[in-house]
XYZ file of N, CA and C in Angstrom:
801
model
N -7.172 -7.716 8.220
C -8.651 -7.688 7.485
C -8.381 -6.917 6.207
N -8.701 -8.041 4.714
C -8.371 -7.244 3.855
C -9.563 -6.022 3.432
N -9.085 -5.170 2.965
C -10.219 -4.250 2.389
C -10.630 -4.878 1.031
N -12.001 -4.109 0.664
C -12.240 -4.825 -0.939
C -11.945 -4.792 -1.752
N -10.932 -3.940 -1.989
C -10.402 -2.975 -2.876
C -9.033 -4.064 -3.508
N -8.143 -4.465 -1.887
C -6.927 -5.797 -1.602
C -7.706 -6.964 -2.016
N -8.483 -7.170 -2.106
C -9.665 -8.325 -2.400
C -9.246 -8.811 -3.887
N -10.470 -7.528 -4.557
C -10.434 -7.101 -5.546
C -9.109 -7.640 -6.285
N -7.781 -6.537 -6.057
C -6.852 -6.636 -6.495
C -5.846 -8.097 -6.446
N -6.324 -8.953 -5.036
C -5.637 -10.114 -5.115
C -6.323 -11.166 -6.319
N -7.476 -10.994 -6.457
C -7.885 -12.206 -7.383
C -7.703 -12.117 -8.782
N -7.453 -10.378 -9.162
C -7.221 -10.226 -10.594
C -5.648 -10.590 -11.168
N -5.124 -10.994 -9.785
C -3.956 -11.450 -10.313
C -3.386 -12.212 -10.041
N -4.652 -13.291 -10.125
C -4.025 -14.991 -9.643
C -3.851 -15.240 -11.358
N -3.823 -15.149 -12.308
C -3.254 -15.328 -13.563
C -1.759 -15.915 -13.620
N -0.793 -15.365 -13.009
C 0.521 -13.974 -13.073
C 1.421 -16.222 -13.073
N 2.365 -16.462 -14.081
C 2.961 -17.590 -13.676
C 3.579 -17.729 -12.191
N 3.422 -19.104 -11.952
C 4.235 -19.443 -10.566
C 5.410 -19.642 -10.621
N 6.351 -19.169 -9.597
C 7.666 -18.787 -9.221
C 8.602 -20.704 -9.871
N 7.667 -21.673 -10.216
C 7.900 -22.813 -9.772
C 8.848 -22.311 -11.669
N 8.378 -22.090 -12.496
C 8.422 -21.699 -13.926
C 9.722 -21.105 -14.397
N 10.370 -20.001 -13.343
C 11.376 -19.083 -13.390
C 12.627 -20.053 -13.551
N 13.704 -19.443 -14.157
C 14.627 -19.982 -14.474
C 16.007 -19.755 -13.085
N 15.515 -20.408 -12.519
C 16.804 -20.077 -10.863
C 16.960 -21.308 -10.535
N 17.952 -21.548 -9.636
C 18.499 -22.946 -9.056
C 17.039 -23.365 -8.259
N 16.896 -24.833 -8.630
C 15.523 -25.164 -7.231
C 16.027 -24.995 -6.067
N 14.968 -24.940 -5.263
C 15.531 -23.905 -3.530
C 15.835 -22.511 -3.774
N 16.269 -21.489 -4.232
C 16.367 -20.279 -4.879
C 15.238 -19.682 -4.722
N 15.365 -19.075 -3.108
C 14.068 -17.974 -3.096
C 13.575 -17.056 -3.642
N 12.920 -16.476 -3.799
C 12.396 -15.394 -4.912
C 11.550 -14.172 -4.039
N 12.442 -13.451 -2.588
C 11.667 -12.577 -2.295
C 11.094 -10.881 -2.412
N 9.940 -10.208 -2.232
C 9.383 -8.830 -2.489
C 10.143 -7.966 -1.541
N 10.887 -7.199 -2.242
C 11.581 -6.316 -1.231
C 10.900 -4.781 -0.828
N 10.147 -4.878 0.240
C 9.156 -4.362 0.471
C 7.761 -4.966 -0.326
N 7.765 -6.064 -0.542
C 6.814 -6.325 -1.261
C 7.371 -6.773 -2.470
N 6.069 -5.312 -3.499
C 5.850 -5.468 -4.670
C 5.644 -4.247 -5.197
N 6.376 -2.810 -4.771
C 5.543 -1.835 -4.772
C 5.770 -0.943 -6.556
N 4.603 -1.855 -7.265
C 4.292 -1.233 -8.527
C 2.954 -0.396 -8.484
N 1.686 -0.752 -8.308
C 0.763 -0.440 -7.941
C 0.089 0.000 -6.639
N 1.170 -0.355 -5.559
C 0.895 0.466 -4.442
C 1.809 -0.019 -3.131
N 2.062 1.448 -2.822
C 3.118 2.122 -1.501
C 4.091 0.769 -1.152
N 5.174 0.952 -1.395
C 6.149 -0.234 -0.341
C 5.347 -0.874 0.979
N 6.060 -1.800 1.447
C 5.428 -2.272 2.963
C 3.901 -2.602 3.098
N 2.998 -2.548 2.328
C 1.821 -2.700 2.435
C 1.399 -3.794 2.253
N 0.209 -3.891 2.955
C -0.811 -5.518 2.606
C -0.929 -5.481 0.834
N -1.136 -4.106 0.125
C -1.645 -4.650 -0.815
C 0.341 -4.923 -2.041
N 1.252 -4.401 -1.394
C 2.220 -4.550 -2.090
C 3.056 -5.781 -1.845
N 2.793 -6.185 -0.439
C 3.203 -7.876 -0.003
C 2.251 -8.901 -1.180
N 0.286 -8.591 -1.136
C -0.099 -9.660 -2.044
C 0.567 -9.224 -3.415
N 0.729 -7.908 -3.818
C 1.396 -8.461 -5.203
C 2.641 -8.986 -5.409
N 3.573 -8.657 -4.401
C 4.470 -9.593 -4.911
C 4.378 -11.020 -4.592
N 3.247 -12.066 -3.887
C 2.880 -13.535 -3.939
C 2.404 -13.571 -5.772
N 1.019 -12.670 -6.349
C 0.717 -12.791 -7.331
C 2.004 -13.348 -8.515
N 2.886 -11.946 -8.373
C 3.640 -11.927 -9.499
C 4.624 -12.930 -9.435
N 4.545 -14.232 -8.470
C 5.694 -14.801 -8.646
C 6.676 -15.398 -7.117
N 6.502 -14.095 -6.640
C 8.147 -14.208 -5.427
C 7.220 -15.282 -4.312
N 8.353 -16.240 -3.850
C 8.230 -17.194 -2.974
C 7.984 -16.348 -1.661
N 8.188 -15.236 -1.263
C 7.975 -14.969 -0.127
C 8.189 -12.902 -0.225
N 8.225 -12.632 1.438
C 8.436 -11.034 1.358
C 9.887 -10.785 2.102
N 9.825 -9.479 1.806
C 10.988 -8.547 3.191
C 9.928 -7.251 3.150
N 9.617 -7.289 4.821
C 9.270 -6.243 4.813
C 10.326 -5.592 6.598
N 9.991 -4.399 6.653
C 10.778 -3.863 8.073
C 9.356 -3.464 8.653
N 10.124 -3.547 10.135
C 9.604 -3.481 11.027
C 10.372 -2.187 11.750
N 9.272 -1.342 12.593
C 9.364 -0.538 13.025
C 8.291 -0.047 14.248
N 9.512 0.406 15.897
C 8.294 0.696 16.497
C 7.197 1.963 17.014
N 6.221 1.531 17.298
C 5.368 3.104 17.344
C 6.417 3.414 18.984
N 5.105 4.919 19.471
C 6.199 5.334 20.817
C 5.396 4.445 21.503
N 4.549 3.669 21.851
C 3.868 2.851 23.145
C 4.632 1.346 22.307
N 5.198 1.045 21.760
C 6.255 0.015 21.271
C 4.878 -0.898 20.273
N 4.649 -1.035 19.513
C 3.870 -1.587 18.619
C 4.558 -1.670 17.429
N 4.633 -2.636 17.146
C 5.354 -3.279 15.415
C 4.440 -2.692 14.439
N 4.913 -1.598 13.565
C 4.703 -1.229 12.400
C 5.269 -1.885 10.867
N 4.751 -1.763 10.308
C 5.415 -2.193 8.890
C 5.791 -0.765 8.165
N 7.122 -0.958 8.641
C 8.080 0.638 7.904
C 9.019 0.537 7.657
N 9.615 1.377 6.489
C 11.248 1.514 6.572
C 11.632 2.822 6.788
N 11.474 3.959 6.644
C 11.732 4.530 7.155
C 11.699 5.278 8.485
N 12.613 5.854 9.285
C 12.370 6.205 10.811
C 11.621 7.289 10.710
N 11.037 8.468 9.263
C 10.041 9.203 9.993
C 8.583 9.353 8.622
N 8.371 10.066 8.328
C 7.059 10.494 7.348
C 7.207 10.790 6.325
N 8.372 11.435 6.574
C 8.367 12.676 4.905
C 8.064 12.000 3.910
N 8.942 10.429 3.544
C 9.317 10.082 2.485
C 7.638 9.963 1.777
N 7.086 9.161 2.609
C 6.320 8.500 2.107
C 4.363 9.102 2.390
N 5.249 9.706 3.315
C 3.603 10.342 3.606
C 3.376 12.247 3.157
N 4.703 12.640 3.251
C 4.427 13.997 3.327
C 4.691 15.001 4.779
N 4.821 14.533 5.867
C 4.767 15.534 7.054
C 5.474 14.965 7.560
N 6.487 15.803 8.434
C 7.204 15.445 9.707
C 6.924 14.749 10.879
N 7.473 13.502 10.925
C 7.559 12.948 12.031
C 8.002 11.781 12.113
N 8.510 11.837 13.226
C 9.238 10.462 13.623
C 8.705 9.056 14.232
N 8.459 7.574 13.481
C 7.652 7.102 13.966
C 7.372 6.303 15.313
N 8.520 6.579 16.117
C 8.908 6.314 17.438
C 8.753 7.470 18.330
N 8.177 8.193 17.584
C 7.603 8.830 18.579
C 6.216 9.821 18.426
N 5.762 8.863 17.698
C 3.858 8.964 17.977
C 3.394 7.322 18.043
N 2.233 7.771 18.714
C 0.923 6.712 18.680
C 0.916 5.922 17.550
N 0.406 4.407 17.494
C 0.081 4.101 16.162
C -1.427 4.436 15.960
N -2.326 5.231 16.836
C -3.628 5.764 15.746
C -3.297 6.927 15.258
N -2.271 7.963 15.271
C -1.678 8.865 14.489
C -1.295 8.283 13.339
N -0.494 7.044 13.720
C 0.422 6.691 11.954
C -0.582 6.356 11.145
N -1.387 5.172 11.982
C -2.618 4.490 11.362
C -3.756 5.491 10.446
N -3.566 6.832 10.511
C -4.617 8.143 10.238
C -3.937 8.414 8.736
N -2.823 8.160 8.918
C -1.794 8.829 7.359
C -1.992 7.540 6.216
N -2.069 8.054 5.274
C -2.335 7.629 3.990
C -1.521 7.388 2.988
N -0.325 6.723 2.950
C 0.729 6.452 2.025
C 0.610 6.813 0.525
N 1.796 7.550 0.150
C 2.133 7.686 -1.407
C 2.560 6.626 -2.015
N 2.323 6.553 -2.858
C 2.964 5.927 -4.153
C 3.531 6.271 -5.414
N 3.954 5.539 -6.447
C 4.560 5.896 -7.389
C 3.406 7.549 -8.414
N 1.856 7.102 -8.201
C 1.034 7.835 -9.124
C 0.519 8.659 -7.648
N 1.254 9.077 -6.293
C 0.514 9.702 -5.427
C 0.351 9.126 -4.817
N -0.869 10.143 -3.999
C -1.703 9.579 -2.706
C -2.478 8.145 -2.648
N -2.425 6.909 -2.022
C -3.054 5.759 -1.929
C -4.284 5.714 -1.043
N -4.804 4.611 -1.148
C -5.876 4.063 0.200
C -4.996 3.322 0.975
N -3.681 3.347 0.992
C -3.156 1.932 1.820
C -2.568 2.901 2.848
N -2.503 2.430 4.325
C -2.043 2.987 5.561
C -1.234 2.189 5.750
N -0.294 2.592 6.689
C 0.707 1.465 7.038
C 0.285 0.447 8.235
N 0.497 -0.685 7.788
C -0.361 -1.843 8.279
C 0.384 -1.944 10.110
N 0.311 -2.394 10.901
C 0.622 -3.248 11.928
C 1.067 -4.189 11.648
N 2.104 -4.828 12.241
C 2.608 -6.138 11.704
C 2.230 -7.289 11.986
N 0.917 -7.633 12.937
C -0.129 -8.455 13.048
C -0.994 -8.288 11.674
N -1.633 -7.151 11.424
C -2.489 -7.177 10.267
C -2.006 -7.979 9.106
N -0.652 -7.632 8.932
C 0.215 -7.593 7.787
C -0.010 -9.545 7.574
N 0.373 -10.239 8.942
C 0.437 -11.122 9.000
C -0.927 -12.418 9.082
N -1.576 -11.266 8.787
C -3.268 -11.917 9.306
C -4.079 -11.966 7.648
N -2.861 -11.213 7.023
C -3.746 -10.859 5.516
C -2.433 -11.721 4.482
N -1.762 -12.221 4.378
C -0.398 -12.743 3.901
C -1.313 -14.815 3.711
N -0.666 -15.062 2.469
C -1.449 -16.438 2.020
C -0.745 -17.285 2.846
N -0.751 -18.741 3.087
C -0.116 -19.659 4.132
C 0.850 -19.559 2.785
N 2.439 -20.404 3.983
C 3.204 -20.815 3.107
C 4.123 -20.525 2.682
N 4.392 -18.716 2.595
C 5.126 -17.964 2.417
C 6.296 -17.526 3.226
N 7.775 -16.750 2.756
C 8.663 -17.118 3.474
C 8.808 -15.180 3.359
N 8.840 -15.175 4.823
C 8.774 -13.589 5.444
C 9.848 -13.544 6.589
N 10.681 -12.439 5.194
C 11.989 -11.610 6.318
C 11.786 -10.869 6.952
N 11.966 -10.652 8.090
C 11.646 -9.256 8.991
C 12.362 -8.626 9.404
N 12.848 -7.706 8.696
C 14.341 -6.795 8.893
C 13.849 -5.758 9.884
N 14.066 -5.820 11.210
C 14.274 -4.771 12.650
C 15.240 -3.780 12.123
N 14.632 -2.080 11.957
C 15.399 -1.308 11.377
C 16.402 -0.782 12.908
N 16.035 -1.131 14.179
C 16.316 -0.258 15.277
C 16.212 -1.264 16.253
N 17.198 -0.235 17.456
C 16.790 -1.348 18.923
C 16.286 -0.095 19.995
N 15.067 -0.354 19.815
C 13.999 0.629 21.011
C 14.103 0.399 22.090
N 13.793 1.600 23.161
C 14.496 0.914 24.673
C 13.433 -0.023 25.327
N 14.562 -0.909 25.703
C 13.963 -2.252 26.470
C 12.685 -1.686 27.029
N 12.453 -0.888 27.799
C 10.841 -0.783 28.448
C 9.764 -0.934 27.760
N 9.642 -1.101 26.473
C 8.851 -0.932 25.235
C 8.040 -2.503 24.932
N 9.195 -3.380 25.474
C 8.733 -4.942 24.922
C 8.580 -4.869 24.373
N 9.630 -4.311 22.526
C 9.267 -4.617 21.553
C 9.652 -6.057 20.946
N 10.876 -6.220 21.271
C 10.961 -7.677 21.085
C 10.307 -8.923 21.185
N 10.045 -8.469 22.890
C 8.394 -9.831 22.987
C 7.500 -9.904 22.308
N 6.699 -8.783 22.236
C 5.856 -8.585 21.304
C 6.048 -9.450 19.948
N 7.235 -8.633 19.388
C 7.777 -9.442 17.540
C 7.455 -11.190 18.166
N 8.568 -11.472 19.263
C 8.560 -12.879 18.661
C 6.964 -13.370 19.117
N 6.350 -13.132 20.334
C 4.832 -13.128 20.062
C 3.745 -13.432 18.949
N 4.588 -12.402 18.383
C 3.620 -12.755 16.844
C 3.988 -13.614 16.012
N 5.195 -13.371 15.963
C 6.247 -14.615 15.096
C 5.422 -16.237 15.693
N 6.041 -16.220 16.838
C 4.962 -17.743 17.541
C 3.787 -17.981 16.979
N 3.268 -17.000 17.372
C 1.608 -17.029 17.050
C 0.648 -17.622 15.457
N 2.391 -16.899 14.337
C 1.705 -17.618 13.525
C 3.130 -18.165 12.420
N 3.925 -19.167 13.333
C 5.140 -20.242 12.581
C 3.857 -21.074 12.001
N 2.835 -21.579 12.596
C 2.540 -22.710 11.981
C 2.433 -21.909 10.385
N 2.269 -20.617 9.987
C 1.688 -20.550 8.647
C 2.403 -20.147 7.965
N 3.806 -19.844 8.740
C 4.754 -19.052 7.388
C 6.452 -19.221 8.066
N 7.253 -19.130 7.188
C 8.537 -19.444 7.479
C 9.172 -18.153 7.650
N 9.645 -17.696 9.060
C 9.988 -16.466 9.006
C 11.893 -16.455 8.927
N 11.895 -15.679 9.394
C 13.655 -15.256 9.742
C 13.483 -13.594 9.707
N 14.619 -13.543 10.940
C 14.528 -11.749 11.335
C 16.099 -11.159 11.279
N 16.041 -10.079 10.769
C 17.162 -9.770 9.770
C 17.159 -8.139 10.422
N 18.974 -7.945 10.236
C 19.059 -6.485 10.698
C 20.557 -5.883 10.433
N 20.919 -4.844 10.659
C 21.874 -4.349 9.936
C 23.116 -4.140 11.607
N 21.695 -4.298 12.752
C 22.418 -4.133 14.046
C 22.351 -4.979 14.817
N 23.476 -5.051 14.911
C 23.578 -6.009 15.985
C 22.947 -6.413 17.235
N 22.917 -5.529 18.187
C 22.669 -5.194 19.298
C 20.731 -5.816 18.659
N 20.248 -5.325 17.395
C 18.754 -5.997 17.824
C 19.045 -7.208 17.529
N 19.560 -7.961 16.595
C 19.591 -9.438 16.461
C 20.016 -10.012 17.852
N 20.977 -9.650 18.436
C 21.406 -9.914 19.963
C 20.112 -10.123 20.951
N 19.560 -9.483 20.893
C 17.849 -9.513 21.633
C 17.080 -10.687 21.155
N 16.991 -9.802 19.841
C 16.187 -11.504 19.962
C 16.692 -12.944 19.656
N 17.493 -13.156 19.769
C 18.063 -14.299 19.945
C 18.424 -14.966 21.663
N 18.175 -14.003 22.591
C 17.707 -14.063 23.830
C 16.071 -14.443 24.089
N 15.900 -13.779 22.951
C 14.242 -13.911 23.075
C 14.366 -15.698 22.609
N 14.613 -15.370 22.107
C 14.175 -17.110 20.798
C 15.318 -17.558 20.557
N 16.013 -18.646 20.567
C 16.947 -19.721 20.079
C 15.924 -20.563 19.076
N 14.478 -20.327 18.324
C 14.531 -21.124 17.328
C 14.192 -20.159 16.189
N 14.175 -18.914 16.612
C 13.519 -18.380 15.282
C 14.780 -17.957 14.147
N 15.128 -17.991 12.927
C 16.147 -17.890 12.680
C 16.458 -16.542 12.306
N 17.383 -16.531 12.189
C 18.193 -14.713 11.950
C 19.253 -14.390 10.951
N 19.175 -13.508 10.545
C 20.217 -13.168 9.086
C 20.623 -11.523 9.221
N 22.258 -11.923 9.170
C 22.931 -10.280 9.488
C 23.414 -9.549 7.831
N 22.384 -8.770 7.801
C 22.645 -7.896 6.655
C 23.884 -7.119 6.829
N 24.692 -7.481 5.490
C 26.067 -6.707 5.388
C 26.274 -5.497 3.708
N 26.883 -4.870 4.277
C 27.019 -3.626 3.021
C 28.710 -3.052 3.152
N 28.726 -2.916 1.540
C 30.346 -2.726 1.537
C 30.597 -1.745 2.387
N 29.886 -0.410 2.394
C 30.069 1.139 3.041
C 29.487 0.688 4.507
N 29.394 -0.125 5.269
C 29.681 -0.275 6.782
C 31.013 -0.674 7.372
N 30.706 -0.585 8.596
C 32.006 -0.382 9.417
C 32.646 -1.767 9.715
N 33.990 -1.846 9.603
C 34.720 -3.209 9.056
C 34.320 -4.342 9.913
N 33.789 -4.533 11.189
C 32.948 -5.569 12.037
C 31.477 -6.217 10.766
N 30.972 -5.141 10.522
C 29.923 -5.677 9.767
C 30.078 -5.544 8.749
N 31.062 -5.014 7.752
C 31.589 -5.183 6.378
C 31.681 -6.035 6.163
N 32.961 -7.163 7.405
C 33.345 -8.536 6.901
C 32.691 -9.661 7.225
N 32.242 -9.217 8.593
C 31.456 -10.656 8.758
C 31.780 -10.803 10.179
N 32.337 -10.419 10.885
C 33.643 -10.025 11.901
C 32.846 -10.578 13.292
N 31.375 -10.352 13.008
C 30.822 -10.624 14.334
C 29.606 -11.666 14.325
N 29.819 -12.906 13.424
C 29.132 -14.151 12.644
C 29.444 -14.572 14.184
N 30.335 -15.192 14.505
C 30.588 -16.360 15.756
C 30.177 -15.777 17.170
N 29.792 -14.623 17.269
C 29.130 -14.068 18.630
C 27.244 -13.879 18.470
N 27.236 -13.452 16.931
C 25.570 -13.407 16.907
C 25.063 -15.229 16.682
N 25.805 -15.593 16.115
C 25.488 -17.401 15.429
C 24.015 -17.193 14.420
N 24.260 -16.101 13.645
C 23.123 -16.191 12.816
C 22.590 -17.100 11.558
N 21.472 -17.987 11.469
C 20.973 -18.954 10.574
C 21.726 -18.854 9.155
N 21.899 -17.177 8.697
C 21.896 -16.788 7.384
C 22.864 -15.307 7.499
N 23.130 -15.042 6.285
C 24.021 -13.834 6.322
C 23.102 -12.577 4.590
N 23.255 -11.956 4.604
C 22.326 -11.231 3.643
C 22.874 -10.307 3.343
N 24.052 -10.234 2.113
C 25.101 -9.300 1.606
C 24.144 -8.400 0.536
N 24.973 -7.726 0.486
C 24.630 -6.581 -0.731
C 25.391 -7.751 -1.689
N 24.824 -7.344 -3.119
C 25.086 -8.454 -4.121
C 26.250 -7.945 -4.774
N 26.404 -6.908 -4.649
C 28.034 -6.792 -5.010
C 29.105 -7.412 -4.134
N 29.132 -7.868 -3.186
C 29.748 -8.623 -2.270
C 29.990 -10.305 -2.559
N 28.781 -10.683 -2.799
C 28.979 -12.109 -3.283
C 29.599 -12.874 -4.111
N 30.787 -13.449 -3.752
C 31.367 -13.848 -4.319
C 30.978 -15.882 -3.778
N 31.812 -16.547 -5.017
C 32.160 -17.916 -4.962
C 32.947 -18.393 -3.422
N 33.456 -17.887 -3.177
C 34.006 -17.865 -1.909
C 32.856 -17.678 -0.265
N 32.322 -16.462 -0.774
C 31.473 -16.009 0.249
C 30.268 -17.112 0.682
N 30.057 -17.999 -0.611
C 28.301 -18.359 -0.781
C 29.292 -19.655 0.284
N 30.619 -20.676 -0.181
C 30.927 -21.695 0.216
C 31.192 -21.679 1.645
N 31.801 -20.695 1.727
C 31.851 -20.052 3.864
C 30.815 -20.183 4.149
N 29.671 -19.785 3.752
C 28.584 -19.591 4.699
C 27.744 -20.691 4.396
N 28.458 -21.407 3.163
C 27.213 -23.036 3.355
C 28.422 -23.481 4.375
N 29.402 -23.772 4.112
C 30.558 -24.320 5.311
C 29.965 -24.422 6.619
N 28.885 -23.204 7.215
C 28.754 -23.187 8.583
C 27.554 -23.342 8.369
N 26.487 -23.822 7.372
C 25.555 -23.779 7.577
C 24.376 -22.780 7.761
N 25.107 -21.691 6.870
C 24.750 -20.611 7.080
C 23.695 -20.752 5.950
N 22.406 -19.574 5.296
C 21.930 -19.408 3.768
C 22.340 -18.064 3.218
N 22.072 -17.612 2.263
C 23.025 -16.146 1.613
C 21.850 -16.436 0.993
N 20.831 -14.630 1.317
C 20.411 -14.055 0.705
C 21.006 -12.674 0.326
N 21.532 -12.288 -0.837
C 21.395 -11.277 -1.391
C 20.396 -10.714 -1.671
N 20.513 -9.006 -1.083
C 19.997 -7.816 -2.094
C 20.846 -6.761 -2.899
N 20.053 -5.727 -2.622
C 18.438 -6.258 -3.216
C 18.972 -5.973 -5.058
N 18.555 -7.354 -5.678
C 19.169 -8.160 -7.101
C 17.923 -6.990 -8.015
N 17.935 -6.220 -8.677
C 17.202 -5.527 -9.275
C 17.240 -6.081 -11.324
N 18.665 -6.750 -11.424
C 19.264 -7.204 -12.967
C 19.330 -8.416 -13.137
N 18.704 -8.893 -14.041
C 18.227 -10.495 -14.205
C 19.512 -10.781 -14.557
N 20.530 -10.137 -15.213
C 21.735 -11.004 -15.292
C 22.464 -11.690 -14.039
N 22.786 -10.522 -13.165
C 23.285 -10.012 -11.519
C 22.424 -11.665 -11.449
N 21.091 -11.266 -11.227
C 20.343 -12.695 -10.770
C 20.437 -14.008 -10.925
N 20.970 -14.170 -12.160
C 21.515 -15.316 -13.067
C 22.640 -15.785 -12.658
N 23.672 -14.597 -12.391
C 24.952 -14.644 -11.729
C 24.945 -15.391 -10.466
N 24.018 -14.981 -9.417
C 24.357 -15.517 -7.952
C 23.412 -16.530 -7.707
N 22.516 -16.932 -8.955
C 21.569 -18.281 -8.763
C 22.711 -19.689 -9.103
N 23.754 -18.772 -9.881
C 24.927 -19.998 -10.234
C 26.024 -20.053 -9.227
N 25.886 -19.024 -8.250
C 26.442 -18.945 -7.185
C 26.394 -19.876 -5.981
N 25.116 -20.150 -6.027
C 23.864 -21.269 -5.160
C 23.652 -20.647 -4.838
N 23.481 -19.093 -4.523
C 22.377 -19.219 -3.027
C 21.391 -18.994 -2.869
N 20.652 -18.718 -2.108
C 19.909 -19.566 -1.115
C 18.191 -18.740 -1.609
N 18.319 -17.753 -2.091
C 17.597 -16.545 -2.090
C 17.661 -14.955 -2.789
N 17.088 -14.420 -3.480
C 17.152 -13.181 -3.909
C 16.383 -12.772 -3.613
N 16.566 -11.308 -2.799
C 15.762 -9.810 -2.457
C 15.565 -9.304 -3.379
N 14.509 -8.485 -3.859
C 14.290 -8.072 -5.494
C 13.495 -6.802 -4.834
N 13.170 -5.636 -5.895
C 12.408 -4.692 -6.180
C 11.767 -5.451 -7.260
N 12.318 -5.653 -7.867
C 11.713 -6.159 -9.769
C 10.833 -7.545 -9.689
N 10.079 -8.190 -8.814
C 9.746 -9.436 -8.791
C 9.289 -9.446 -10.727
N 8.165 -8.948 -10.760
C 7.452 -8.863 -12.562
C 8.913 -8.858 -13.451
N 9.513 -7.835 -13.166
C 10.935 -8.163 -14.457
C 11.757 -9.316 -14.105
N 11.992 -9.968 -12.837
C 12.918 -11.222 -12.796
C 12.070 -12.454 -13.564
N 10.998 -12.347 -12.826
C 10.215 -13.489 -13.210
C 9.611 -13.362 -14.920
N 9.402 -12.459 -15.684
C 9.151 -12.433 -16.909
C 10.063 -12.667 -18.001
N 11.616 -11.998 -17.386
C 12.854 -12.143 -18.281
C 13.511 -13.278 -17.992
N 13.677 -14.319 -16.679
C 14.412 -14.906 -16.686
C 14.134 -16.257 -17.487
N 13.045 -15.945 -18.064
C 12.458 -17.315 -18.961
C 11.794 -18.189 -18.194
N 11.134 -18.911 -18.699
C 9.780 -19.922 -17.963
C 10.268 -20.962 -18.617
N 9.707 -22.428 -18.048
C 9.779 -24.030 -18.493
C 8.604 -23.973 -19.485
């Protein structure tokens, strides 16, 4: 359920240009990294609505598991950075987590940490939702089963992909669903198997999500030959976005939705 302030904010943003006007290759998606934390804290309902209204085709969000196994939309493992108090997400009940107010660029906001269910209920239909799994909780919490059930309940409304740096997490989701697409996150500072994609044959993901500095024409060609999409992160420079678009990537994950839509040129 949207708050009155979120409804007003959503209505006011309707005048921004469509992503179809942005000079990117046809079919290249623009995804707001943790939504668009310009006027609201990251990973909140407001930030995700902001990303869509500023021209993104979808959002990249982070999921963590609470003490009782509920999925909440939050990046960090503790509340220190965004709430200012100690406490690990996986040691706290949902009620305690949702009682916290989040900090944004201008101090504390009225936004709280949403559950995955609450976010899905608030987002507009037809968008792309990249769900990054931050950890692999204890099996007895049935976290993966709950997330899969929530995704299945909303597959008529959204295009989903589950992504993670954690191969164990991706394997658990593959065992629970053969039809929900998976994406392996890659970074140049990770251990060799995760840096080079050595686990791709085992995990069989539908996409790779490399750091933008790793993306070359040969990497894109290799992925496409294996029927994998390529979604680089986190692309905040217009020139870099243009380079990657020219290589034929399938989407860009960015903190700067407004900057890229405004500065890459409109048709």
